[in-house]
mmCIF file of C-alpha atoms and ligand atoms in Angstrom:
data_model
loop_
_atom_site.group_PDB
_atom_site.id
_atom_site.type_symbol
_atom_site.label_atom_id
_atom_site.label_comp_id
_atom_site.label_asym_id
_atom_site.label_seq_id
_atom_site.Cartn_x
_atom_site.Cartn_y
_atom_site.Cartn_z
ATOM 1 C CA MET F 94 0.003 -0.313 -0.310
ATOM 2 C CA GLU F 95 0.898 3.273 -1.268
ATOM 3 C CA ILE F 96 0.484 5.929 1.101
ATOM 4 C CA HIS F 97 0.976 9.763 -0.085
ATOM 5 C CA ILE F 98 -0.197 12.574 2.834
ATOM 6 C CA VAL F 99 -0.488 15.427 0.953
ATOM 7 C CA GLU F 100 -0.796 19.231 2.304
ATOM 8 C CA ASP F 101 -3.962 19.910 1.301
ATOM 9 C CA VAL F 102 -7.251 19.256 -0.806
ATOM 10 C CA GLU F 103 -5.737 20.480 -4.414
ATOM 11 C CA ALA F 104 -2.396 18.305 -3.688
ATOM 12 C CA GLY F 105 -4.261 15.243 -3.328
ATOM 13 C CA ALA F 106 -6.766 15.850 -6.102
ATOM 14 C CA ARG F 107 -3.595 15.878 -8.576
ATOM 15 C CA VAL F 108 -1.991 12.832 -7.261
ATOM 16 C CA VAL F 109 -5.448 11.082 -7.851
ATOM 17 C CA ALA F 110 -5.894 12.266 -11.106
ATOM 18 C CA ASP F 111 -2.059 11.255 -11.878
ATOM 19 C CA VAL F 112 -3.447 7.819 -11.543
ATOM 20 C CA PHE F 113 -6.268 8.409 -13.602
ATOM 21 C CA GLU F 114 -4.192 9.804 -16.107
ATOM 22 C CA ARG F 115 -1.424 6.612 -15.794
ATOM 23 C CA THR F 116 -4.670 4.661 -16.228
ATOM 24 C CA LEU F 117 -6.048 6.318 -19.152
ATOM 25 C CA ARG F 118 -2.598 6.585 -21.441
ATOM 26 C CA ALA F 119 -1.772 3.012 -20.444
ATOM 27 C CA ALA F 120 -4.959 1.962 -22.144
ATOM 28 C CA GLU F 121 -4.725 4.223 -25.200
ATOM 29 C CA GLY F 122 -6.832 1.867 -28.161
ATOM 30 C CA SER F 123 -8.686 -0.997 -26.642
ATOM 31 C CA GLY F 124 -10.214 2.051 -23.533
ATOM 32 C CA ALA F 125 -9.663 1.611 -19.916
ATOM 33 C CA VAL F 126 -12.727 0.203 -17.553
ATOM 34 C CA LEU F 127 -12.638 2.800 -14.865
ATOM 35 C CA GLY F 128 -14.848 2.277 -11.298
ATOM 36 C CA LEU F 129 -16.121 5.026 -10.167
ATOM 37 C CA ALA F 130 -17.119 6.335 -6.539
ATOM 38 C CA THR F 131 -19.696 9.057 -5.354
ATOM 39 C CA GLY F 132 -19.474 10.933 -2.319
ATOM 40 C CA SER F 133 -17.357 14.351 -0.958
ATOM 41 C CA SER F 134 -14.237 12.859 -1.440
ATOM 42 C CA PRO F 135 -13.295 12.125 -5.159
ATOM 43 C CA VAL F 136 -15.050 15.312 -6.247
ATOM 44 C CA PRO F 137 -11.746 17.552 -6.279
ATOM 45 C CA ALA F 138 -9.942 14.977 -8.194
ATOM 46 C CA TYR F 139 -12.752 15.255 -10.470
ATOM 47 C CA ALA F 140 -12.762 18.459 -10.614
ATOM 48 C CA GLU F 141 -9.058 18.428 -11.707
ATOM 49 C CA LEU F 142 -9.810 15.534 -14.353
ATOM 50 C CA ILE F 143 -12.128 17.433 -15.867
ATOM 51 C CA ARG F 144 -9.812 20.347 -16.021
ATOM 52 C CA ARG F 145 -7.339 18.162 -17.500
ATOM 53 C CA HIS F 146 -9.392 17.179 -20.277
ATOM 54 C CA ARG F 147 -10.481 21.029 -21.162
ATOM 55 C CA GLU F 148 -7.134 22.712 -20.991
ATOM 56 C CA GLU F 149 -4.753 19.929 -21.593
ATOM 57 C CA GLY F 150 -6.367 17.590 -24.082
ATOM 58 C CA LEU F 151 -6.987 14.373 -21.488
ATOM 59 C CA SER F 152 -9.579 11.849 -23.130
ATOM 60 C CA PHE F 153 -11.775 9.781 -22.006
ATOM 61 C CA ALA F 154 -12.993 8.629 -25.493
ATOM 62 C CA GLY F 155 -13.562 4.600 -25.820
ATOM 63 C CA ALA F 156 -13.320 4.950 -21.556
ATOM 64 C CA ARG F 157 -15.985 2.361 -20.162
ATOM 65 C CA ALA F 158 -17.159 3.238 -16.179
ATOM 66 C CA PHE F 159 -18.919 1.139 -13.494
ATOM 67 C CA LEU F 160 -20.060 3.221 -9.993
ATOM 68 C CA LEU F 161 -19.452 1.265 -6.946
ATOM 69 C CA ASP F 162 -23.088 1.326 -5.635
ATOM 70 C CA GLU F 163 -26.653 2.781 -5.893
ATOM 71 C CA TYR F 164 -29.554 3.357 -3.595
ATOM 72 C CA VAL F 165 -32.184 1.239 -3.555
ATOM 73 C CA GLY F 166 -35.739 2.726 -4.554
ATOM 74 C CA LEU F 167 -33.696 5.990 -6.240
ATOM 75 C CA PRO F 168 -34.624 6.269 -9.362
ATOM 76 C CA ALA F 169 -31.797 7.261 -12.083
ATOM 77 C CA GLY F 170 -33.231 10.673 -12.476
ATOM 78 C CA HIS F 171 -33.744 10.885 -8.796
ATOM 79 C CA ALA F 172 -31.479 14.004 -7.350
ATOM 80 C CA GLN F 173 -29.739 12.314 -4.827
ATOM 81 C CA SER F 174 -28.979 9.349 -7.360
ATOM 82 C CA TYR F 175 -25.690 7.735 -7.742
ATOM 83 C CA HIS F 176 -26.667 7.567 -11.469
ATOM 84 C CA ARG F 177 -27.092 11.433 -11.382
ATOM 85 C CA PHE F 178 -24.537 12.499 -9.140
ATOM 86 C CA ILE F 179 -21.662 11.549 -10.997
ATOM 87 C CA ARG F 180 -23.036 12.666 -14.774
ATOM 88 C CA GLU F 181 -23.217 16.032 -12.852
ATOM 89 C CA ASN F 182 -19.581 15.894 -11.249
ATOM 90 C CA LEU F 183 -17.852 14.046 -13.800
ATOM 91 C CA THR F 184 -19.069 12.297 -16.701
ATOM 92 C CA SER F 185 -21.162 14.797 -17.968
ATOM 93 C CA HIS F 186 -18.024 17.240 -18.660
ATOM 94 C CA LEU F 187 -15.720 14.409 -20.295
ATOM 95 C CA ASP F 188 -15.441 12.446 -23.637
ATOM 96 C CA ILE F 189 -17.135 9.128 -22.358
ATOM 97 C CA ALA F 190 -20.403 8.225 -23.901
ATOM 98 C CA ASP F 191 -23.639 8.359 -21.239
ATOM 99 C CA ASP F 192 -24.588 4.691 -22.185
ATOM 100 C CA ASP F 193 -20.836 3.635 -21.137
ATOM 101 C CA VAL F 194 -21.104 5.059 -17.732
ATOM 102 C CA VAL F 195 -23.174 1.849 -15.805
ATOM 103 C CA SER F 196 -24.891 1.982 -12.048
ATOM 104 C CA PRO F 197 -26.673 -0.936 -10.547
ATOM 105 C CA ASP F 198 -30.360 0.096 -10.845
ATOM 106 C CA GLY F 199 -31.846 0.881 -7.831
ATOM 107 C CA THR F 200 -35.445 0.608 -9.140
ATOM 108 C CA ALA F 201 -34.997 -3.190 -10.129
ATOM 109 C CA ALA F 202 -37.930 -5.498 -9.358
ATOM 110 C CA ASP F 203 -35.442 -8.127 -8.614
ATOM 111 C CA PRO F 204 -32.207 -6.745 -6.563
ATOM 112 C CA VAL F 205 -30.794 -10.440 -6.247
ATOM 113 C CA ALA F 206 -30.787 -10.460 -9.630
ATOM 114 C CA GLU F 207 -29.766 -7.241 -10.620
ATOM 115 C CA ALA F 208 -26.485 -7.600 -8.239
ATOM 116 C CA ALA F 209 -25.431 -10.802 -9.945
ATOM 117 C CA ALA F 210 -26.125 -8.788 -13.440
ATOM 118 C CA TYR F 211 -23.802 -6.666 -12.312
ATOM 119 C CA ASP F 212 -21.015 -8.043 -11.003
ATOM 120 C CA ALA F 213 -21.511 -10.294 -14.810
ATOM 121 C CA ARG F 214 -21.658 -6.886 -16.525
ATOM 122 C CA ILE F 215 -18.033 -6.090 -14.666
ATOM 123 C CA ARG F 216 -16.466 -8.884 -16.261
ATOM 124 C CA GLU F 217 -17.704 -9.350 -19.446
ATOM 125 C CA ALA F 218 -15.949 -5.261 -19.974
ATOM 126 C CA GLY F 219 -12.613 -7.521 -19.145
ATOM 127 C CA GLY F 220 -12.843 -6.187 -15.330
ATOM 128 C CA VAL F 221 -11.982 -2.638 -13.656
ATOM 129 C CA ASP F 222 -8.716 -1.006 -14.483
ATOM 130 C CA LEU F 223 -8.814 1.653 -11.659
ATOM 131 C CA GLN F 224 -11.017 1.604 -8.616
ATOM 132 C CA ILE F 225 -11.409 4.835 -7.088
ATOM 133 C CA LEU F 226 -12.526 4.751 -3.461
ATOM 134 C CA GLY F 227 -13.491 6.825 -0.465
ATOM 135 C CA ILE F 228 -13.948 5.533 2.896
ATOM 136 C CA GLY F 229 -16.438 5.492 5.475
ATOM 137 C CA SER F 230 -15.832 7.123 9.357
ATOM 138 C CA ASN F 231 -16.731 3.446 9.960
ATOM 139 C CA GLY F 232 -14.358 2.169 7.926
ATOM 140 C CA HIS F 233 -16.817 0.786 4.913
ATOM 141 C CA ILE F 234 -15.914 0.802 1.390
ATOM 142 C CA ALA F 235 -18.741 0.871 -0.934
ATOM 143 C CA PHE F 236 -21.389 0.000 1.176
ATOM 144 C CA ASN F 237 -19.970 -2.854 3.014
ATOM 145 C CA GLU F 238 -20.777 -1.789 6.198
ATOM 146 C CA PRO F 239 -18.385 -3.576 9.366
ATOM 147 C CA GLY F 240 -19.397 -7.497 9.536
ATOM 148 C CA SER F 241 -19.435 -7.389 5.790
ATOM 149 C CA SER F 242 -17.452 -10.395 4.497
ATOM 150 C CA LEU F 243 -14.431 -9.746 2.788
ATOM 151 C CA ALA F 244 -14.867 -12.455 -0.336
ATOM 152 C CA SER F 245 -18.206 -10.897 -0.786
ATOM 153 C CA ARG F 246 -19.816 -9.552 -4.091
ATOM 154 C CA THR F 247 -22.372 -7.254 -5.043
ATOM 155 C CA ARG F 248 -25.129 -7.521 -3.531
ATOM 156 C CA VAL F 249 -28.096 -5.649 -1.643
ATOM 157 C CA VAL F 250 -27.119 -4.337 1.693
ATOM 158 C CA GLY F 251 -28.795 -2.385 4.815
ATOM 159 C CA LEU F 252 -27.173 0.754 5.497
ATOM 160 C CA THR F 253 -25.799 1.225 8.975
ATOM 161 C CA ARG F 254 -27.341 4.320 11.458
ATOM 162 C CA SER F 255 -23.636 5.986 11.214
ATOM 163 C CA THR F 256 -24.093 5.992 7.569
ATOM 164 C CA ILE F 257 -27.021 7.011 7.167
ATOM 165 C CA GLU F 258 -26.507 10.098 9.396
ATOM 166 C CA ASP F 259 -23.507 10.754 7.288
ATOM 167 C CA ASN F 260 -25.159 10.886 3.973
ATOM 168 C CA ALA F 261 -27.932 12.868 5.553
ATOM 169 C CA ARG F 262 -26.665 16.282 4.541
ATOM 170 C CA TYR F 263 -27.366 15.336 1.399
ATOM 171 C CA PHE F 264 -31.045 14.801 1.877
ATOM 172 C CA ASP F 265 -33.725 16.567 3.536
ATOM 173 C CA THR F 266 -34.000 14.758 6.322
ATOM 174 C CA ALA F 267 -32.247 11.736 7.200
ATOM 175 C CA ALA F 268 -35.718 9.813 7.277
ATOM 176 C CA ASP F 269 -35.124 10.374 3.328
ATOM 177 C CA VAL F 270 -32.381 8.672 3.261
ATOM 178 C CA PRO F 271 -32.616 5.281 1.724
ATOM 179 C CA VAL F 272 -32.235 2.335 4.138
ATOM 180 C CA ARG F 273 -30.391 -0.223 1.246
ATOM 181 C CA ALA F 274 -28.146 -0.292 -1.486
ATOM 182 C CA LEU F 275 -26.839 -2.467 -4.111
ATOM 183 C CA SER F 276 -23.327 -2.363 -3.529
ATOM 184 C CA GLN F 277 -20.180 -3.725 -5.044
ATOM 185 C CA GLY F 278 -18.404 -6.683 -2.502
ATOM 186 C CA LEU F 279 -15.171 -6.461 -1.287
ATOM 187 C CA GLY F 280 -14.444 -9.252 -3.508
ATOM 188 C CA THR F 281 -15.459 -7.531 -6.530
ATOM 189 C CA ILE F 282 -13.448 -4.346 -5.805
ATOM 190 C CA LEU F 283 -10.557 -6.724 -4.509
ATOM 191 C CA GLU F 284 -10.325 -7.985 -8.281
ATOM 192 C CA ALA F 285 -9.526 -3.907 -9.826
ATOM 193 C CA ARG F 286 -6.164 -3.714 -11.259
ATOM 194 C CA ARG F 287 -5.401 -0.494 -9.278
ATOM 195 C CA ILE F 288 -7.153 1.001 -6.283
ATOM 196 C CA VAL F 289 -6.681 4.617 -5.435
ATOM 197 C CA LEU F 290 -8.642 5.460 -2.160
ATOM 198 C CA THR F 291 -8.831 9.302 -1.066
ATOM 199 C CA ALA F 292 -9.867 10.777 2.582
ATOM 200 C CA THR F 293 -9.989 13.907 3.962
ATOM 201 C CA GLY F 294 -10.684 15.246 7.821
ATOM 202 C CA SER F 295 -10.146 13.854 11.156
ATOM 203 C CA SER F 296 -13.922 12.231 10.979
ATOM 204 C CA LYS F 297 -12.084 9.984 8.383
ATOM 205 C CA ALA F 298 -8.646 9.507 10.911
ATOM 206 C CA ALA F 299 -9.532 6.077 12.504
ATOM 207 C CA ALA F 300 -10.620 4.410 9.440
ATOM 208 C CA VAL F 301 -7.573 5.442 7.913
ATOM 209 C CA ALA F 302 -5.413 4.286 10.368
ATOM 210 C CA GLN F 303 -7.382 0.732 10.674
ATOM 211 C CA LEU F 304 -7.276 0.988 6.561
ATOM 212 C CA ALA F 305 -3.197 0.917 6.683
ATOM 213 C CA GLU F 306 -2.522 -0.400 10.428
ATOM 214 C CA GLY F 307 -5.156 -2.323 11.294
ATOM 215 C CA ALA F 308 -5.670 -6.144 11.786
ATOM 216 C CA ILE F 309 -7.382 -7.240 8.516
ATOM 217 C CA SER F 310 -11.025 -7.853 9.525
ATOM 218 C CA ALA F 311 -14.782 -7.332 8.836
ATOM 219 C CA ARG F 312 -14.763 -4.630 11.805
ATOM 220 C CA TRP F 313 -13.451 -2.141 9.556
ATOM 221 C CA PRO F 314 -14.088 -3.552 5.930
ATOM 222 C CA ALA F 315 -11.450 -1.403 4.144
ATOM 223 C CA THR F 316 -8.278 -2.926 5.873
ATOM 224 C CA VAL F 317 -9.293 -5.944 3.220
ATOM 225 C CA LEU F 318 -7.205 -3.488 0.720
ATOM 226 C CA GLN F 319 -4.123 -4.733 2.480
ATOM 227 C CA MET F 320 -4.647 -7.635 0.278
ATOM 228 C CA HIS F 321 -4.336 -6.255 -2.554
ATOM 229 C CA PRO F 322 -0.887 -5.370 -4.694
ATOM 230 C CA ALA F 323 -1.289 -2.150 -5.847
ATOM 231 C CA VAL F 324 -3.377 0.463 -4.206
ATOM 232 C CA THR F 325 -2.733 4.157 -3.692
ATOM 233 C CA VAL F 326 -4.129 5.685 -0.564
ATOM 234 C CA VAL F 327 -4.211 9.448 -0.559
ATOM 235 C CA VAL F 328 -5.104 11.720 2.462
ATOM 236 C CA ASP F 329 -4.611 14.965 4.174
ATOM 237 C CA GLU F 330 -2.731 15.356 7.576
ATOM 238 C CA ALA F 331 -5.861 15.686 9.516
ATOM 239 C CA ALA F 332 -7.021 12.199 8.173
ATOM 240 C CA ALA F 333 -3.242 10.577 8.691
ATOM 241 C CA SER F 334 -3.297 11.771 12.308
ATOM 242 C CA GLN F 335 -3.970 8.710 13.776
ATOM 243 C CA LEU F 336 -1.367 7.017 11.182
ATOM 244 C CA GLU F 337 1.674 5.494 13.854
ATOM 245 C CA LEU F 338 4.006 5.182 10.420
ATOM 246 C CA LYS F 339 3.333 8.525 9.050
ATOM 247 C CA ASP F 340 6.936 9.230 8.687
ATOM 248 C CA TYR F 341 7.864 5.950 7.282
ATOM 249 C CA TYR F 342 5.080 6.818 4.140
ATOM 250 C CA ARG F 343 6.858 10.403 4.003
ATOM 251 C CA TYR F 344 10.587 8.860 3.721
ATOM 252 C CA ALA F 345 9.193 6.051 1.554
ATOM 253 C CA ARG F 346 7.773 9.013 -0.557
ATOM 254 C CA CYS F 347 10.709 10.829 -0.902
ATOM 255 C CA LEU F 348 12.827 7.659 -1.755
ATOM 256 C CA GLU F 349 10.730 7.608 -5.062
ATOM 257 C CA SER F 350 11.520 11.308 -6.066
ATOM 258 C CA GLU F 351 14.708 12.168 -4.953
ATOM 259 C CA SER F 352 18.082 10.625 -4.789
ATOM 260 C CA PRO F 353 19.369 8.552 -1.908
ATOM 261 C CA VAL F 354 21.861 11.027 -1.038
ATOM 262 C CA ALA F 355 19.244 13.771 -0.545
ATOM 263 C CA VAL F 356 17.071 11.395 1.530
ATOM 264 C CA ARG F 357 20.256 10.546 3.866
ATOM 265 C CA GLY F 358 20.922 14.006 4.191
HETATM 266 C C1 F6R Y 545 -19.031 6.199 -2.812
HETATM 267 C C2 F6R Y 545 -19.360 5.268 -1.501
HETATM 268 C C3 F6R Y 545 -18.853 5.203 0.099
HETATM 269 C C4 F6R Y 545 -18.227 6.585 0.069
HETATM 270 C C5 F6R Y 545 -18.103 6.753 1.701
HETATM 271 C C6 F6R Y 545 -17.242 8.266 2.047
HETATM 272 O O1 F6R Y 545 -19.911 5.767 -3.463
HETATM 273 O O2 F6R Y 545 -19.384 4.065 -1.729
HETATM 274 O O3 F6R Y 545 -18.196 4.600 0.024
HETATM 275 O O4 F6R Y 545 -17.327 6.735 -0.551
HETATM 276 O O5 F6R Y 545 -19.287 6.869 1.982
HETATM 277 O O6 F6R Y 545 -18.005 9.265 1.304
HETATM 278 P P1 F6R Y 545 -17.629 11.028 1.309
HETATM 279 O O7 F6R Y 545 -16.850 10.680 0.463
HETATM 280 O O8 F6R Y 545 -19.214 11.529 1.240
HETATM 281 O O9 F6R Y 545 -16.784 10.900 2.831
#
C-alpha cells in the first residue's frame, strides 16, 4: 500500500488525477475500464480530471465506467441518485459516452438478480483497470458496512445508522435517506487491477489508521485492501493524524522522488 500524505485537497486531487491519467494513457486504443465512487471525497479529483480534459486534452474516449453502488429505491433521475451524481460531477463533462457509464439499477424489480447481473457486466467488460474509493468513518468502502464478508460480491446491503447520518447532508432529513443499497462487494472491488482511495478530515482518521495499519477484519472492511498489491492511499494531514507509521510513509515517498543521497541528508 502506497500512502501519500498531502498538504491540502488540491495536492491530493493532483495525485489521484495522475493515477487516472497513467491508467487512461496505458489503455489507449483498447479503452480503460474505470470504477467510480460517489460521495464528497473524490469530487476535487474529478474536478481536476475535468480541468485536464478541457485544458490539456486528456481524453476518456473509449473508456467505460462502473459505479460502486446505488441506493435501492431511487430512480436514475432522482436528485440524490448516484447515477445522477456521477454525471453531474464527472462524466457529463468528459468525452465518455453516457451509455458507457453503468450503475446498479436501484429500482430493479429483482435487486438480487440485478446484483448478480452487475458483477457479470463488470466481468464481461474485462474487469476494472482503476477503482477510486472513498472511505466511511466506520471503515466501509462502497457500502460494505462493518461485518461484511471480505469475499462479498455485489449485493443488497442495509446501511448502518452512522452511514445514514453521514449521508443525511445530501437529503432534506435523515428519514429520507434510503436504508438499503446495491453495492459492489469487497471481493468484487479487490478484482480491480489498481485502486486509489482518497480521504480528508479528522472524521476519517480512525478509519484510515485501521485501513493501513489495523488487523484485517470485517470489523473495518477497508482493511481488506491490505491484501491488494496495487493500492494508493491519498490523505491530508487530518485524515493521516492517527497513522503510527506516518514518518515512514513520508520517507518512502521521498525515496521515490529524490536521490538516495538527498534522503540520507
Ligand atoms: C460512494 C461510496 C461510499 C463513500 C463513503 C465516503 O460511492 O461508496 O463508500 O465513498 O461513504 O463518503 P464521503 O466521500 O462523502 O465522505
